[in-house]
C-alpha positions as a LaTeX table, in Angstrom:
\begin{tabular}{lrrr}
\hline
Residue & $x$ (\AA) & $y$ (\AA) & $z$ (\AA) \\
\hline
Met1 & 66.74 & 67.71 & 117.90 \\
Val2 & 66.58 & 70.26 & 120.64 \\
Phe3 & 70.10 & 69.20 & 121.35 \\
Thr4 & 71.46 & 69.69 & 117.69 \\
Ala5 & 69.68 & 72.93 & 117.35 \\
Cys6 & 71.28 & 73.75 & 120.87 \\
Ala7 & 74.68 & 72.08 & 119.28 \\
Phe8 & 73.78 & 74.10 & 116.22 \\
Lys9 & 74.00 & 77.63 & 118.39 \\
Val10 & 76.66 & 76.61 & 120.36 \\
Leu11 & 78.83 & 76.24 & 116.46 \\
Phe12 & 77.32 & 79.13 & 115.25 \\
Leu13 & 77.95 & 82.05 & 118.66 \\
Ser14 & 81.72 & 79.78 & 119.02 \\
Leu15 & 82.61 & 80.75 & 115.66 \\
Phe16 & 81.37 & 84.70 & 115.26 \\
Phe17 & 83.36 & 85.47 & 118.58 \\
Ile18 & 86.56 & 83.67 & 116.87 \\
Ala19 & 85.98 & 85.85 & 113.69 \\
Ile20 & 85.85 & 88.52 & 115.99 \\
Ala21 & 89.02 & 88.18 & 117.42 \\
Ser22 & 90.86 & 87.35 & 115.08 \\
Arg23 & 90.29 & 90.97 & 113.35 \\
Pro24 & 92.74 & 93.67 & 113.70 \\
Thr25 & 91.49 & 96.03 & 117.26 \\
Gly26 & 92.11 & 99.25 & 118.04 \\
Arg27 & 93.04 & 102.51 & 115.48 \\
Pro28 & 95.66 & 101.68 & 113.16 \\
Lys29 & 98.73 & 102.86 & 113.07 \\
Val30 & 99.31 & 105.97 & 111.39 \\
Phe31 & 102.20 & 106.44 & 109.77 \\
Asn32 & 102.76 & 110.16 & 108.17 \\
Val33 & 105.82 & 110.06 & 105.56 \\
Arg34 & 106.56 & 113.69 & 106.93 \\
Arg35 & 107.29 & 113.04 & 110.31 \\
His36 & 109.04 & 109.76 & 108.88 \\
Gly37 & 111.41 & 111.47 & 107.00 \\
Ala38 & 109.72 & 112.15 & 103.56 \\
Lys39 & 110.48 & 115.65 & 102.66 \\
Ser40 & 107.00 & 117.87 & 100.60 \\
Asp41 & 109.18 & 120.74 & 98.28 \\
Gly42 & 108.73 & 119.27 & 95.21 \\
Lys43 & 112.39 & 118.38 & 94.50 \\
Thr44 & 113.86 & 116.04 & 96.87 \\
Asp45 & 113.58 & 112.08 & 96.11 \\
Asn46 & 111.30 & 110.28 & 98.90 \\
Thr47 & 111.43 & 106.84 & 97.27 \\
Asn48 & 113.51 & 105.09 & 99.92 \\
Glu49 & 111.23 & 107.35 & 102.65 \\
Phe50 & 108.18 & 105.48 & 100.83 \\
Thr51 & 109.23 & 102.17 & 101.02 \\
Asp52 & 110.73 & 101.67 & 104.18 \\
Ile53 & 107.50 & 102.94 & 105.09 \\
Trp54 & 105.71 & 100.96 & 103.72 \\
Lys55 & 107.85 & 97.58 & 104.83 \\
Arg56 & 107.41 & 98.77 & 108.17 \\
Ala57 & 103.57 & 99.21 & 107.60 \\
Cys58 & 103.37 & 96.37 & 106.28 \\
Ala59 & 105.35 & 93.53 & 108.74 \\
Arg60 & 102.71 & 95.50 & 111.93 \\
Lys61 & 101.32 & 92.17 & 113.17 \\
Ser62 & 99.45 & 94.16 & 115.83 \\
Gly63 & 96.11 & 95.99 & 114.36 \\
Ser64 & 95.90 & 97.56 & 111.11 \\
Ser65 & 98.16 & 100.77 & 109.57 \\
Lys66 & 97.74 & 103.94 & 107.95 \\
Ile67 & 99.92 & 105.44 & 105.40 \\
Tyr68 & 99.43 & 109.37 & 105.74 \\
Val69 & 100.74 & 112.23 & 102.56 \\
Pro70 & 99.23 & 114.87 & 104.10 \\
Lys71 & 99.59 & 118.52 & 101.69 \\
Gly72 & 102.47 & 119.20 & 99.74 \\
Thr73 & 103.92 & 117.81 & 97.13 \\
Phe74 & 106.42 & 114.51 & 97.39 \\
Tyr75 & 108.36 & 113.88 & 94.70 \\
Leu76 & 108.98 & 109.65 & 93.69 \\
Ser77 & 111.38 & 108.06 & 91.27 \\
Gly78 & 109.09 & 104.51 & 91.11 \\
Val79 & 107.81 & 103.42 & 93.54 \\
Glu80 & 107.09 & 99.39 & 94.07 \\
Phe81 & 105.22 & 98.53 & 97.58 \\
Val82 & 105.06 & 95.06 & 98.22 \\
Gly83 & 103.17 & 92.64 & 100.37 \\
Pro84 & 101.76 & 90.03 & 101.55 \\
Cys85 & 101.05 & 92.77 & 104.37 \\
Gln86 & 100.52 & 91.24 & 107.95 \\
Asn87 & 96.76 & 93.50 & 108.33 \\
Pro88 & 94.79 & 95.88 & 105.78 \\
Ile89 & 96.55 & 98.64 & 105.08 \\
Glu90 & 94.89 & 102.28 & 104.02 \\
Phe91 & 97.27 & 104.39 & 101.86 \\
Val92 & 95.43 & 107.71 & 102.75 \\
Ile93 & 96.92 & 110.51 & 100.28 \\
Asp94 & 95.93 & 114.43 & 100.21 \\
Gly95 & 98.98 & 115.79 & 99.31 \\
Thr96 & 100.44 & 115.06 & 95.77 \\
Leu97 & 102.88 & 112.23 & 94.79 \\
Leu98 & 104.93 & 113.73 & 92.15 \\
Ala99 & 106.78 & 111.75 & 88.86 \\
Pro100 & 109.49 & 112.89 & 86.41 \\
Ala101 & 108.63 & 115.17 & 84.12 \\
Asn102 & 110.97 & 112.82 & 81.72 \\
Pro103 & 109.50 & 109.13 & 81.96 \\
Asn104 & 112.80 & 108.00 & 81.76 \\
Asp105 & 113.74 & 109.13 & 85.08 \\
Ile106 & 111.41 & 106.14 & 86.22 \\
Lys107 & 113.61 & 103.66 & 88.59 \\
Gln108 & 112.03 & 100.48 & 86.61 \\
Asp109 & 108.99 & 99.69 & 84.92 \\
Thr110 & 106.09 & 101.59 & 86.48 \\
Trp111 & 105.76 & 105.02 & 88.39 \\
Ile112 & 104.00 & 103.42 & 90.98 \\
Asn113 & 103.58 & 100.04 & 92.12 \\
Phe114 & 101.44 & 97.79 & 94.62 \\
Arg115 & 102.03 & 93.92 & 93.84 \\
Tyr116 & 100.74 & 91.26 & 95.93 \\
Ile117 & 98.23 & 92.87 & 98.51 \\
Asn118 & 95.15 & 92.06 & 100.19 \\
Asn119 & 93.26 & 94.35 & 102.51 \\
Leu120 & 94.52 & 97.63 & 100.24 \\
Phe121 & 92.42 & 100.51 & 100.76 \\
Ile122 & 93.17 & 104.30 & 99.06 \\
Ser123 & 90.81 & 107.01 & 100.09 \\
Gly124 & 92.25 & 110.46 & 100.28 \\
Ser125 & 91.85 & 113.95 & 98.24 \\
Gly126 & 94.64 & 114.41 & 97.00 \\
Thr127 & 96.29 & 114.34 & 93.38 \\
Leu128 & 98.63 & 111.52 & 91.34 \\
Asp129 & 100.18 & 113.29 & 88.92 \\
Gly130 & 102.39 & 112.26 & 86.45 \\
Gln131 & 103.04 & 114.71 & 84.58 \\
Gly132 & 101.47 & 114.00 & 82.23 \\
Lys133 & 101.82 & 116.76 & 79.56 \\
Gln134 & 105.48 & 117.45 & 79.89 \\
Ser135 & 106.28 & 114.03 & 79.58 \\
Trp136 & 104.27 & 112.63 & 77.04 \\
Pro137 & 106.30 & 114.27 & 74.20 \\
Leu138 & 109.32 & 112.31 & 75.57 \\
Asn139 & 107.45 & 109.51 & 75.96 \\
Asp140 & 108.12 & 106.64 & 73.05 \\
\hline
\end{tabular}
């Protein structure tokens, strides 16, 4: 009986340490969209920059990633963020993501789309501006 209790404790501790060791460690790698080429002028289409940043953050194998959108207005004509990703990703939006005023200018079925992603965390004090008031009369 003592052997069984000891074996159980050893097994439990082994599984615990394996679980701890397999988690991403350290601070996340931060991908600031402005530092990676995105323009916060509200006019320049940043779809390619956001897509490239997403691919790099998603493919990162050593630890989690954080995509940071600082204050400013970042125009996106339509972007799709596709997984699966290697590790958790946090998407922090402190600025404004701006959609086209005309829904026909969105280059895909949806303006912003996250697909096939586990461990995605979205936070921040920013805004997703779909320009509803301007686009409602144009949307069938």
